[in-house]
Short mmCIF file of C-alpha atoms and ligand atoms in Angstrom, two decimals:
data_model
loop_
_atom_site.label_atom_id
_atom_site.label_comp_id
_atom_site.label_asym_id
_atom_site.label_seq_id
_atom_site.Cartn_x
_atom_site.Cartn_y
_atom_site.Cartn_z
CA UNK A 1 -2.09 -18.48 -15.00
CA UNK A 2 -2.69 -22.18 -14.59
CA UNK A 3 -5.41 -21.70 -11.97
CA UNK A 4 -8.99 -22.32 -13.02
CA UNK A 5 -12.10 -21.63 -11.00
CA UNK A 6 -12.29 -25.28 -9.95
CA UNK A 7 -8.62 -25.68 -9.15
CA UNK A 8 -8.62 -22.42 -7.15
CA UNK A 9 -11.61 -23.63 -5.11
CA UNK A 10 -9.97 -27.03 -4.62
CA UNK A 11 -6.78 -25.33 -3.44
CA UNK A 12 -8.77 -23.06 -1.10
CA UNK A 13 -10.45 -26.12 0.45
CA UNK A 14 -7.06 -27.73 1.15
CA UNK A 15 -5.42 -24.68 2.74
CA UNK A 16 -4.41 -24.81 6.36
CA UNK A 17 -3.80 -21.16 7.19
CA UNK A 18 -1.32 -20.28 9.92
CA UNK A 19 -3.29 -18.75 12.78
CA UNK A 20 -0.51 -17.96 15.27
CA UNK A 21 1.81 -15.01 15.73
CA UNK A 22 5.44 -15.25 14.54
CA UNK A 23 7.78 -14.05 17.29
CA UNK A 24 11.52 -14.69 17.60
CA UNK A 25 11.53 -17.36 14.93
CA UNK A 26 8.59 -19.41 16.25
CA UNK A 27 4.84 -19.49 15.74
CA UNK A 28 2.93 -19.11 18.99
CA UNK A 29 -0.49 -18.30 20.41
CA UNK A 30 -1.05 -14.82 21.81
CA UNK A 31 -0.40 -14.55 25.54
CA UNK A 32 -3.67 -15.34 27.30
CA UNK A 33 -4.83 -17.19 24.18
CA UNK A 34 -6.83 -14.28 22.73
CA UNK A 35 -8.02 -14.65 19.14
CA UNK A 36 -10.06 -12.81 16.53
CA UNK A 37 -11.91 -14.11 13.48
CA UNK A 38 -10.88 -13.55 9.91
CA UNK A 39 -13.75 -13.84 7.43
CA UNK A 40 -14.00 -14.65 3.74
CA UNK A 41 -15.69 -11.53 2.25
CA UNK A 42 -17.01 -13.52 -0.70
CA UNK A 43 -19.01 -15.89 1.52
CA UNK A 44 -19.22 -14.33 4.97
CA UNK A 45 -17.73 -17.56 6.42
CA UNK A 46 -15.05 -17.62 9.12
CA UNK A 47 -11.72 -18.82 7.73
CA UNK A 48 -9.70 -18.94 10.95
CA UNK A 49 -9.44 -17.67 14.50
CA UNK A 50 -6.12 -15.88 14.61
CA UNK A 51 -3.90 -14.95 17.56
CA UNK A 52 -4.75 -11.48 18.84
CA UNK A 53 -1.46 -10.04 20.06
CA UNK A 54 -1.55 -7.78 23.10
CA UNK A 55 1.02 -5.56 24.77
CA UNK A 56 2.87 -8.56 26.25
CA UNK A 57 3.30 -10.11 22.79
CA UNK A 58 4.49 -6.83 21.31
CA UNK A 59 6.99 -6.51 24.21
CA UNK A 60 8.24 -10.03 23.56
CA UNK A 61 8.67 -9.30 19.85
CA UNK A 62 10.49 -6.01 20.50
CA UNK A 63 12.87 -7.69 22.95
CA UNK A 64 13.64 -10.34 20.31
CA UNK A 65 14.00 -7.75 17.57
CA UNK A 66 16.33 -5.58 19.66
CA UNK A 67 18.40 -8.58 20.72
CA UNK A 68 18.74 -9.63 17.07
CA UNK A 69 19.63 -6.08 16.07
CA UNK A 70 22.32 -5.83 18.75
CA UNK A 71 23.70 -9.31 17.98
CA UNK A 72 24.44 -8.05 14.49
CA UNK A 73 23.78 -11.36 12.68
CA UNK A 74 21.59 -9.37 10.28
CA UNK A 75 22.19 -5.68 11.06
CA UNK A 76 25.98 -5.88 10.81
CA UNK A 77 26.21 -8.77 8.34
CA UNK A 78 27.92 -8.27 5.00
CA UNK A 79 25.33 -6.79 2.66
CA UNK A 80 25.88 -9.75 0.32
CA UNK A 81 24.38 -12.00 3.00
CA UNK A 82 21.22 -9.89 3.25
CA UNK A 83 21.05 -9.84 -0.52
CA UNK A 84 21.30 -13.62 -0.80
CA UNK A 85 18.55 -14.16 1.77
CA UNK A 86 16.20 -11.64 0.13
CA UNK A 87 16.79 -13.17 -3.30
CA UNK A 88 16.02 -16.59 -1.83
CA UNK A 89 12.84 -15.19 -0.32
CA UNK A 90 11.86 -13.77 -3.72
CA UNK A 91 12.29 -17.25 -5.25
CA UNK A 92 10.28 -18.91 -2.48
CA UNK A 93 7.39 -16.46 -2.93
CA UNK A 94 7.42 -17.12 -6.69
CA UNK A 95 7.44 -20.87 -6.13
CA UNK A 96 4.44 -20.69 -3.76
CA UNK A 97 2.59 -17.87 -5.52
CA UNK A 98 -0.55 -19.79 -6.50
CA UNK A 99 -1.16 -21.11 -3.02
CA UNK A 100 -0.55 -17.71 -1.39
CA UNK A 101 -2.68 -15.95 -4.01
CA UNK A 102 -5.62 -18.21 -3.21
CA UNK A 103 -5.07 -17.62 0.50
CA UNK A 104 -4.97 -13.86 -0.08
CA UNK A 105 -8.08 -13.99 -2.24
CA UNK A 106 -10.23 -15.80 0.33
CA UNK A 107 -8.98 -13.56 3.13
CA UNK A 108 -9.43 -10.22 1.34
CA UNK A 109 -12.11 -10.71 -1.33
CA UNK A 110 -9.63 -9.58 -4.01
CA UNK A 111 -9.71 -11.45 -7.29
CA UNK A 112 -7.32 -14.35 -7.54
CA UNK A 113 -6.05 -12.87 -10.82
CA UNK A 114 -4.97 -9.66 -9.07
CA UNK A 115 -3.56 -11.63 -6.13
CA UNK A 116 -1.53 -13.81 -8.46
CA UNK A 117 -0.17 -10.79 -10.29
CA UNK A 118 0.82 -9.14 -7.02
CA UNK A 119 2.20 -12.25 -5.34
CA UNK A 120 3.69 -14.01 -8.35
CA UNK A 121 5.37 -10.91 -9.81
CA UNK A 122 5.34 -7.72 -7.76
CA UNK A 123 6.06 -9.04 -4.26
CA UNK A 124 9.09 -11.13 -5.32
CA UNK A 125 10.28 -8.22 -7.43
CA UNK A 126 10.37 -6.05 -4.30
CA UNK A 127 12.49 -8.57 -2.40
CA UNK A 128 14.76 -8.96 -5.39
CA UNK A 129 15.16 -5.23 -6.09
CA UNK A 130 15.93 -4.27 -2.49
CA UNK A 131 18.09 -7.37 -2.05
CA UNK A 132 20.15 -6.20 -5.02
CA UNK A 133 20.27 -2.68 -3.59
CA UNK A 134 21.73 -3.95 -0.30
CA UNK A 135 25.25 -4.30 -1.70
CA UNK A 136 25.05 -1.39 -4.12
CA UNK A 137 24.41 1.50 -1.73
CA UNK A 138 27.49 3.60 -1.13
CA UNK A 139 28.24 6.24 1.48
CA UNK A 140 29.92 9.57 0.71
CA UNK A 141 33.16 11.36 1.42
CA UNK A 142 32.69 15.07 2.11
CA UNK A 143 35.17 17.55 0.63
CA UNK A 144 37.73 18.67 3.24
CA UNK A 145 41.29 19.90 3.40
CA UNK A 146 44.09 17.34 3.86
CA UNK A 147 43.85 17.71 7.64
CA UNK A 148 40.67 15.63 7.73
CA UNK A 149 38.77 12.77 6.12
CA UNK A 150 34.99 13.08 6.50
CA UNK A 151 32.98 9.94 5.88
CA UNK A 152 29.21 10.00 5.65
CA UNK A 153 27.94 6.50 6.27
CA UNK A 154 24.50 4.95 6.48
CA UNK A 155 23.57 2.51 9.24
CA UNK A 156 20.42 0.47 9.87
CA UNK A 157 18.09 2.56 12.02
CA UNK A 158 17.11 -0.17 14.50
CA UNK A 159 13.75 -1.78 15.29
CA UNK A 160 10.96 -0.92 12.89
CA UNK A 161 7.19 -1.39 13.27
CA UNK A 162 5.15 -1.75 10.06
CA UNK A 163 1.39 -1.26 10.39
CA UNK A 164 -0.48 -2.39 7.29
CA UNK A 165 -3.83 -1.95 5.55
CA UNK A 166 -6.07 -4.65 4.09
CA UNK A 167 -6.31 -3.57 0.45
CA UNK A 168 -2.98 -5.02 -0.77
CA UNK A 169 -2.05 -7.18 2.23
CA UNK A 170 1.10 -8.94 1.03
CA UNK A 171 2.20 -6.25 -1.41
CA UNK A 172 2.14 -3.54 1.28
CA UNK A 173 4.14 -5.85 3.53
CA UNK A 174 6.72 -6.25 0.76
CA UNK A 175 6.78 -2.50 0.01
CA UNK A 176 7.91 -1.81 3.56
CA UNK A 177 9.58 -4.98 4.73
CA UNK A 178 11.91 -5.42 1.74
CA UNK A 179 13.72 -2.06 2.15
CA UNK A 180 13.68 -2.31 5.97
CA UNK A 181 15.31 -5.76 5.89
CA UNK A 182 17.72 -4.78 3.12
CA UNK A 183 18.80 -1.82 5.29
CA UNK A 184 19.58 -4.26 8.14
CA UNK A 185 16.72 -3.35 10.49
CA UNK A 186 14.72 -5.73 12.69
CA UNK A 187 11.05 -5.68 11.81
CA UNK A 188 7.66 -6.13 13.49
CA UNK A 189 4.65 -6.33 11.19
CA UNK A 190 1.03 -5.81 12.18
CA UNK A 191 -1.18 -6.89 9.27
CA UNK A 192 -4.71 -5.48 9.08
CA UNK A 193 -7.19 -7.45 11.17
CA UNK A 194 -9.19 -8.29 8.03
CA UNK A 195 -6.22 -9.84 6.20
CA UNK A 196 -3.59 -11.42 8.46
CA UNK A 197 -3.06 -14.75 6.69
CA UNK A 198 -0.71 -14.10 3.76
CA UNK A 199 1.81 -12.19 5.89
CA UNK A 200 1.97 -15.08 8.37
CA UNK A 201 2.74 -17.43 5.49
CA UNK A 202 5.40 -14.98 4.30
CA UNK A 203 7.05 -15.19 7.74
CA UNK A 204 7.38 -18.94 7.28
CA UNK A 205 9.06 -18.45 3.91
CA UNK A 206 11.35 -15.74 5.29
CA UNK A 207 12.56 -18.14 7.95
CA UNK A 208 13.16 -20.79 5.27
CA UNK A 209 15.12 -18.22 3.25
CA UNK A 210 17.43 -17.65 6.22
CA UNK A 211 16.18 -14.51 7.97
CA UNK A 212 17.62 -14.97 11.49
CA UNK A 213 15.32 -15.41 14.52
CA UNK A 214 14.03 -12.15 15.93
CA UNK A 215 14.74 -10.12 12.78
CA UNK A 216 11.18 -10.59 11.48
CA UNK A 217 8.11 -10.80 13.71
CA UNK A 218 4.46 -10.83 12.64
CA UNK A 219 1.87 -9.75 15.18
CA UNK A 220 -1.72 -10.15 14.06
CA UNK A 221 -4.29 -8.23 16.05
CA UNK A 222 -6.54 -5.22 16.24
CA UNK A 223 -5.53 -1.62 15.74
CA UNK A 224 -6.44 -0.33 19.19
CA UNK A 225 -4.46 -3.09 20.91
CA UNK A 226 -1.61 -4.41 18.74
CA UNK A 227 -1.29 -1.30 16.56
CA UNK A 228 -1.36 1.05 19.49
CA UNK A 229 1.17 -1.06 21.45
CA UNK A 230 3.56 -0.77 18.50
CA UNK A 231 2.92 2.98 18.15
CA UNK A 232 3.60 3.60 21.83
CA UNK A 233 6.47 1.17 22.36
CA UNK A 234 9.49 2.95 23.85
CA UNK A 235 12.02 0.68 22.12
CA UNK A 236 10.75 0.89 18.54
CA UNK A 237 12.75 3.43 16.51
CA UNK A 238 10.55 3.86 13.44
CA UNK A 239 6.94 3.17 12.50
CA UNK A 240 5.87 3.05 8.87
CA UNK A 241 2.10 3.09 8.44
CA UNK A 242 -0.32 2.81 5.53
CA UNK A 243 -4.01 3.37 6.14
CA UNK A 244 -6.47 6.13 6.93
CA UNK A 245 -5.50 9.73 7.61
CA UNK A 246 -7.26 9.54 10.97
CA UNK A 247 -5.19 6.61 12.23
CA UNK A 248 -2.02 8.11 10.73
CA UNK A 249 -2.62 11.04 13.07
CA UNK A 250 -2.86 8.65 16.04
CA UNK A 251 0.62 7.36 15.27
CA UNK A 252 2.04 10.89 15.47
CA UNK A 253 0.35 11.25 18.85
CA UNK A 254 1.63 7.86 20.05
CA UNK A 255 5.16 8.88 19.06
CA UNK A 256 4.82 12.24 20.82
CA UNK A 257 3.58 10.56 23.98
CA UNK A 258 6.26 7.83 23.99
CA UNK A 259 9.80 7.98 22.61
CA UNK A 260 9.49 10.41 19.66
CA UNK A 261 10.00 7.54 17.23
CA UNK A 262 10.13 8.50 13.55
CA UNK A 263 6.73 8.01 11.88
CA UNK A 264 6.36 7.51 8.12
CA UNK A 265 2.79 7.87 6.86
CA UNK A 266 1.07 6.83 3.64
CA UNK A 267 -2.61 7.63 3.88
CA UNK A 268 -5.77 8.34 1.98
CA UNK A 269 -6.57 10.18 -1.23
CA UNK A 270 -9.25 11.70 -3.41
CA UNK A 271 -7.28 11.71 -6.58
CA UNK A 272 -8.38 13.46 -9.76
CA UNK A 273 -8.40 12.01 -13.29
CA UNK A 274 -8.30 15.11 -15.50
CA UNK A 275 -9.30 15.12 -19.15
CA UNK A 276 -8.48 18.43 -20.88
CA UNK A 277 -10.44 19.61 -23.92
CA UNK A 278 -7.72 18.62 -26.42
CA UNK A 279 -7.60 14.96 -25.28
CA UNK A 280 -8.69 12.22 -27.65
CA UNK A 281 -11.36 10.04 -26.07
CA UNK A 282 -9.71 6.86 -27.26
CA UNK A 283 -10.54 3.39 -25.97
CA UNK A 284 -7.22 3.54 -24.15
CA UNK A 285 -8.24 6.69 -22.28
CA UNK A 286 -11.59 5.15 -21.31
CA UNK A 287 -9.84 1.98 -20.13
CA UNK A 288 -7.49 4.04 -17.96
CA UNK A 289 -10.42 6.04 -16.56
CA UNK A 290 -12.27 2.85 -15.62
CA UNK A 291 -9.26 0.98 -14.25
CA UNK A 292 -8.03 3.98 -12.25
CA UNK A 293 -11.35 3.90 -10.39
CA UNK A 294 -12.40 0.25 -10.33
CA UNK A 295 -9.12 -1.67 -10.05
CA UNK A 296 -9.22 -3.65 -6.77
CA UNK A 297 -12.88 -2.70 -6.43
CA UNK A 298 -11.87 0.92 -5.88
CA UNK A 299 -10.22 -0.07 -2.59
CA UNK A 300 -7.07 1.76 -3.47
CA UNK A 301 -5.57 4.88 -1.92
CA UNK A 302 -4.57 6.27 -5.32
CA UNK A 303 -7.91 5.48 -7.00
CA UNK A 304 -8.87 8.33 -9.36
CA UNK A 305 -12.47 8.81 -8.24
CA UNK A 306 -12.89 12.48 -9.12
CA UNK A 307 -12.96 12.48 -12.89
CA UNK A 308 -12.69 16.13 -13.97
CA UNK A 309 -13.66 16.15 -17.64
CA UNK A 310 -13.82 19.19 -19.85
CA UNK A 311 -17.50 20.06 -20.33
CA UNK A 312 -17.11 19.75 -24.12
CA UNK A 313 -16.26 16.03 -23.68
CA UNK A 314 -18.18 15.15 -20.51
CA UNK A 315 -21.29 13.66 -22.09
CA UNK A 316 -19.49 11.28 -24.44
CA UNK A 317 -17.01 10.41 -21.69
CA UNK A 318 -19.85 9.54 -19.28
CA UNK A 319 -21.55 7.38 -21.89
CA UNK A 320 -18.40 5.40 -22.68
CA UNK A 321 -17.17 5.01 -19.10
CA UNK A 322 -20.62 3.75 -18.13
CA UNK A 323 -20.52 1.14 -20.88
CA UNK A 324 -17.08 0.05 -19.70
CA UNK A 325 -18.21 -0.09 -16.06
CA UNK A 326 -21.09 -2.39 -17.01
CA UNK A 327 -18.65 -4.79 -18.68
CA UNK A 328 -16.78 -5.59 -15.43
CA UNK A 329 -17.52 -9.08 -14.13
CA UNK A 330 -18.28 -8.86 -10.39
CA UNK A 331 -18.46 -11.99 -8.29
CA UNK A 332 -16.54 -15.07 -7.16
CA UNK A 333 -12.99 -13.82 -6.51
CA UNK A 334 -11.59 -17.33 -7.08
CA UNK A 335 -12.86 -17.38 -10.66
CA UNK A 336 -10.11 -16.05 -12.98
CA UNK A 337 -12.87 -14.58 -15.18
CA UNK A 338 -13.90 -12.20 -12.38
CA UNK A 339 -12.67 -8.60 -12.57
CA UNK A 340 -13.96 -7.26 -9.25
CA UNK A 341 -14.29 -9.30 -6.07
CA UNK A 342 -15.96 -8.50 -2.76
CA UNK A 343 -15.64 -5.45 -0.54
CA UNK A 344 -13.42 -6.39 2.39
CA UNK A 345 -16.17 -6.50 5.07
CA UNK A 346 -19.92 -6.12 5.43
CA UNK A 347 -19.28 -2.90 7.33
CA UNK A 348 -17.18 -1.48 4.52
CA UNK A 349 -19.80 -2.55 1.96
CA UNK A 350 -22.43 -0.65 3.95
CA UNK A 351 -20.15 2.38 4.21
CA UNK A 352 -19.60 2.47 0.44
CA UNK A 353 -23.32 2.04 -0.23
CA UNK A 354 -23.96 4.90 2.19
CA UNK A 355 -21.91 7.13 -0.12
CA UNK A 356 -23.91 5.92 -3.13
CA UNK A 357 -27.14 6.94 -1.37
CA UNK A 358 -25.57 10.26 -0.40
CA UNK A 359 -24.52 10.93 -4.01
CA UNK A 360 -28.09 10.45 -5.24
CA UNK A 361 -29.62 12.49 -2.43
CA UNK A 362 -27.21 15.39 -3.04
CA UNK A 363 -28.22 15.53 -6.71
CA UNK A 364 -25.58 13.57 -8.64
CA UNK A 365 -26.95 11.48 -11.54
CA UNK A 366 -26.51 7.71 -11.02
CA UNK A 367 -25.68 6.19 -14.42
CA UNK A 368 -24.99 2.61 -13.36
CA UNK A 369 -24.11 0.30 -10.49
CA UNK A 370 -25.02 -0.39 -6.88
CA UNK A 371 -25.23 -3.27 -4.43
CA UNK A 372 -24.98 -6.69 -6.07
CA UNK A 373 -26.41 -9.91 -4.63
CA UNK A 374 -24.91 -11.72 -1.62
CA UNK A 375 -24.05 -13.69 0.43
CA UNK A 376 -20.69 -11.91 -0.11
CA UNK A 377 -20.15 -8.16 0.03
CA UNK A 378 -20.36 -7.30 -3.68
CA UNK A 379 -20.95 -3.95 -5.40
CA UNK A 380 -21.35 -3.42 -9.15
CA UNK A 381 -19.18 -0.48 -10.33
CA UNK A 382 -20.99 2.80 -9.81
CA UNK A 383 -20.78 5.82 -12.14
CA UNK A 384 -22.22 9.19 -11.17
CA UNK A 385 -22.38 12.17 -13.53
CA UNK A 386 -23.08 15.82 -12.78
CA UNK A 387 -20.95 16.10 -9.63
CA UNK A 388 -20.28 19.53 -8.18
CA UNK A 389 -17.15 20.21 -6.10
CA UNK A 390 -19.08 20.64 -2.83
CA UNK A 391 -20.83 17.23 -2.92
CA UNK A 392 -19.78 14.68 -0.29
CA UNK A 393 -18.87 12.10 -2.95
CA UNK A 394 -16.61 14.69 -4.60
CA UNK A 395 -14.76 15.41 -1.34
CA UNK A 396 -14.51 12.31 0.88
CA UNK A 397 -12.48 9.19 0.25
CA UNK A 398 -14.99 6.39 -0.44
CA UNK A 399 -12.57 3.48 -0.95
CA UNK A 400 -15.05 1.57 -3.09
CA UNK A 401 -16.08 1.40 -6.76
CA UNK A 402 -17.76 4.81 -6.99
CA UNK A 403 -16.58 6.98 -9.88
CA UNK A 404 -17.86 10.57 -10.14
CA UNK A 405 -17.72 12.74 -13.26
CA UNK A 406 -17.40 16.46 -12.66
CA UNK A 407 -17.54 18.69 -15.75
CA UNK A 408 -14.96 21.54 -15.81
CA UNK A 409 -14.41 24.49 -18.12
CA UNK A 410 -10.79 24.90 -19.19
CA UNK A 411 -7.40 24.06 -17.72
CA UNK A 412 -7.41 26.63 -14.90
CA UNK A 413 -10.78 25.50 -13.55
CA UNK A 414 -9.62 21.87 -13.75
CA UNK A 415 -6.50 22.76 -11.76
CA UNK A 416 -8.41 24.78 -9.18
CA UNK A 417 -10.91 21.98 -8.49
CA UNK A 418 -8.21 19.30 -8.56
CA UNK A 419 -6.26 21.19 -5.86
CA UNK A 420 -9.33 21.87 -3.71
CA UNK A 421 -8.86 18.86 -1.42
CA UNK A 422 -7.06 17.95 1.80
CA UNK A 423 -5.36 15.09 -0.02
CA UNK A 424 -2.38 14.98 -2.39
CA UNK A 425 -1.51 11.42 -3.31
CA UNK A 426 -2.00 11.07 -7.04
CA UNK A 427 -3.39 12.68 -10.19
CA UNK A 428 -3.75 11.66 -13.82
CA UNK A 429 -3.85 14.17 -16.69
CA UNK A 430 -4.87 13.42 -20.27
CA UNK A 431 -3.87 16.00 -22.90
CA UNK A 432 -2.10 15.94 -26.27
CA UNK A 433 -0.23 19.17 -25.44
CA UNK A 434 3.12 18.57 -23.70
CA UNK A 435 3.26 22.12 -22.36
CA UNK A 436 -0.13 21.79 -20.70
CA UNK A 437 0.85 18.37 -19.34
CA UNK A 438 3.97 19.77 -17.71
CA UNK A 439 2.14 22.83 -16.41
CA UNK A 440 -0.38 20.56 -14.68
CA UNK A 441 2.30 18.19 -13.37
CA UNK A 442 4.21 21.09 -11.81
CA UNK A 443 1.16 22.71 -10.23
CA UNK A 444 -0.64 19.68 -8.80
CA UNK A 445 0.44 19.13 -5.16
CA UNK A 446 0.60 15.32 -5.35
CA UNK A 447 3.26 12.67 -4.81
CA UNK A 448 2.65 11.00 -8.18
CA UNK A 449 1.34 12.49 -11.43
CA UNK A 450 0.52 10.23 -14.37
CA UNK A 451 0.37 11.76 -17.83
CA UNK A 452 -1.76 10.09 -20.52
CA UNK A 453 -2.13 6.86 -18.56
CA UNK A 454 -2.95 5.90 -14.96
CA UNK A 455 0.02 4.46 -13.08
CA UNK A 456 1.39 4.41 -9.54
CA UNK A 457 4.91 3.90 -10.91
CA UNK A 458 6.89 0.82 -9.92
CA UNK A 459 9.44 -0.47 -7.43
CA UNK A 460 12.00 2.09 -8.65
CA UNK A 461 9.86 5.21 -8.19
CA UNK A 462 8.98 6.75 -4.81
CA UNK A 463 5.32 6.68 -3.75
CA UNK A 464 3.72 8.85 -1.09
CA UNK A 465 1.57 11.87 -0.53
CA UNK A 466 1.50 15.61 -0.09
CA UNK A 467 -0.84 17.28 2.42
CA UNK A 468 -2.95 14.80 4.44
CA UNK A 469 -2.04 11.90 2.17
CA UNK A 470 1.37 11.41 3.70
CA UNK A 471 4.52 12.54 5.42
CA UNK A 472 7.86 13.24 3.77
CA UNK A 473 8.56 9.50 3.93
CA UNK A 474 8.20 7.55 0.70
CA UNK A 475 7.63 3.89 -0.06
CA UNK A 476 9.48 2.41 -3.06
CA UNK A 477 12.61 3.56 -4.85
CA UNK A 478 15.88 4.22 -3.07
CA UNK A 479 13.89 6.74 -0.98
CA UNK A 480 12.16 3.87 0.84
CA UNK A 481 15.50 2.42 1.94
CA UNK A 482 16.54 5.87 3.25
CA UNK A 483 13.58 5.71 5.66
CA UNK A 484 15.21 2.80 7.45
CA UNK A 485 18.77 4.14 7.61
CA UNK A 486 20.50 6.53 9.97
CA UNK A 487 23.14 8.91 8.66
CA UNK A 488 26.43 9.08 10.54
CA UNK A 489 29.37 11.43 10.02
CA UNK A 490 32.80 10.05 10.87
CA UNK A 491 35.28 12.93 10.99
CA UNK A 492 38.88 11.70 11.01
CA UNK A 493 41.59 14.19 11.85
CA UNK A 494 44.65 13.53 9.73
CA UNK A 495 48.06 14.70 10.91
CA UNK A 496 50.87 15.23 8.47
CA UNK A 497 53.17 12.18 8.83
CA UNK A 498 56.62 12.96 10.17
CA UNK A 499 59.12 13.48 7.40
CA UNK A 500 56.57 14.50 4.72
P1 NDP B 1 -7.15 2.08 9.26
O1 NDP B 1 -6.35 3.30 9.12
O2 NDP B 1 -8.16 2.01 10.34
O3 NDP B 1 -6.18 0.81 9.44
C1 NDP B 1 -4.86 0.71 8.97
C2 NDP B 1 -4.03 -0.03 9.99
O4 NDP B 1 -3.97 0.71 11.21
C3 NDP B 1 -4.61 -1.40 10.35
O5 NDP B 1 -3.57 -2.30 10.59
C4 NDP B 1 -5.37 -1.08 11.61
O6 NDP B 1 -5.67 -2.17 12.43
C5 NDP B 1 -4.46 -0.10 12.29
N1 NDP B 1 -5.18 0.70 13.28
C6 NDP B 1 -6.50 1.02 13.28
N2 NDP B 1 -6.80 1.75 14.36
C7 NDP B 1 -5.66 1.90 15.07
C8 NDP B 1 -5.33 2.54 16.29
N3 NDP B 1 -6.24 3.17 17.02
N4 NDP B 1 -4.04 2.50 16.71
C9 NDP B 1 -3.11 1.85 15.97
N5 NDP B 1 -3.36 1.21 14.84
C10 NDP B 1 -4.62 1.24 14.37
O7 NDP B 1 -7.83 1.77 7.91
P2 NDP B 1 -9.06 0.81 7.67
O8 NDP B 1 -8.44 -0.48 7.34
O9 NDP B 1 -10.06 0.74 8.74
O10 NDP B 1 -9.75 1.57 6.50
C11 NDP B 1 -10.45 2.78 6.75
C12 NDP B 1 -10.20 3.73 5.66
O11 NDP B 1 -8.80 4.02 5.58
C13 NDP B 1 -10.51 3.23 4.27
O12 NDP B 1 -11.85 3.24 4.00
C14 NDP B 1 -9.68 4.16 3.47
O13 NDP B 1 -10.32 5.39 3.36
C15 NDP B 1 -8.43 4.31 4.27
N6 NDP B 1 -7.38 3.37 3.88
C16 NDP B 1 -6.35 3.84 3.16
C17 NDP B 1 -5.39 2.97 2.72
C18 NDP B 1 -4.26 3.40 1.89
O14 NDP B 1 -3.73 2.60 1.14
N7 NDP B 1 -3.81 4.62 2.04
C19 NDP B 1 -5.45 1.55 2.99
C20 NDP B 1 -6.53 1.16 3.84
C21 NDP B 1 -7.44 2.07 4.24
P3 NDP B 1 -7.09 -2.90 12.22
O15 NDP B 1 -6.93 -3.67 10.99
O16 NDP B 1 -7.29 -3.73 13.40
O17 NDP B 1 -8.12 -1.80 12.12
#
């Protein structure tokens, strides 16, 4: 990284964030001129007043998206064209990564180091990978007798609404937008109200890369207005949502009360990090335990906050994880030396601190951490020991840097407690015994299981949740592209030619 603290601050001071919606290839104010404020969580200062899109703006974007879809300039184009545009977009994101990373950092409170990793490497990789997939996805021919030829073909599903969270603003946009565009769909994006700026900049780059007008629209706004208008729109075919389980449920209701659109959901979690009694408490294991909880300030749906550690190891584990937690540098997100930035809003900071108070009052032992000094919304990583499965902090998703250690006795108790949750997004298991690892992986009802290392996988591997963490839809991998494709059977009757 070439950014330093000073150069990142200098770049932040020069930024002129886009504050208008992107509809049908043009940036415009919301109808009626409504706006909302986006705030820098590290300072509490207003960065910009951004267009707040209402129903009329969503209607306008859907009309443009449908027109573009029916025109076919994108939806029916040769897949090589979509590939070329997405590869160009990947290059443009790489070329502008530092500027967008600084923008993302001031808008979200995430560290500039994390933002640069996501925006310089992961986001372009998504556009590249799905761009490459566009001309490498084949249909099928079903087995028939000679009297027929049965083709099974995939077609772009239509107009897609993507409703995003604030914890990985541009990365979540790329997770969904790259496969949807590669499939040939027209797309509307609603970024989270806390973090609209990087996605608006991405729209500008997408236009530069050659995405035709109307194919991509970005509608900043609030959930109850913009999000709901997308969820209820009668001419949107699919919604893909990442966020809370509660709001995921609203989208199912919106679909039921409008046009029965398909709804793909990626929601919350309360994921376990399981250390069986045969695991070696290496530095690597401790690093994974700490990062699985504190990466992105714990504002991560797959964060492993329930750390189920065999009772024989729990004391040493607690001691070493606490030491590691204390070593995180919390503070100015624009300083590359910082490991954990600010919580996304004051309200969220208060919510997380409410859980810390609850943990203490319900009898968990606070080993380290708590609210750090302002004016931004900072929290030093928190470690609790002595959790029991019924405690609030062992059951509810906190979405902040609050790790809880729960001692367990043996593999079956670990499995039972790990499964005792409404969620099923992710789990990590540490053991030296391959048979026990596979037993756990098969029995845990989660979308992703990491063995001997915390990981969400990568662009090639599907990501999503069991139970209340998700629907059958998956982000990432070829499975993500399937979400945005319809399947059509073309049955051709074949007569025997005369004279044969
Ligand atoms: P939400 O589920 O409230 O928000 C996610 C998206 O849905 C945002 O774009 C939001 O808009 C929109 N939305 C909110 N309310 C509605 C509504 N009534 N109708 C339509 N759309 C709506 O998550 P939050 O950002 O508020 O975070 C709350 C909790 O959700 C977190 O603490 C965490 O537990 C969980 N979460 C999980 C994430 C994950 O990755 N699975 C990511 C983010 C949050 P707006 O921004 O205006 O609210």
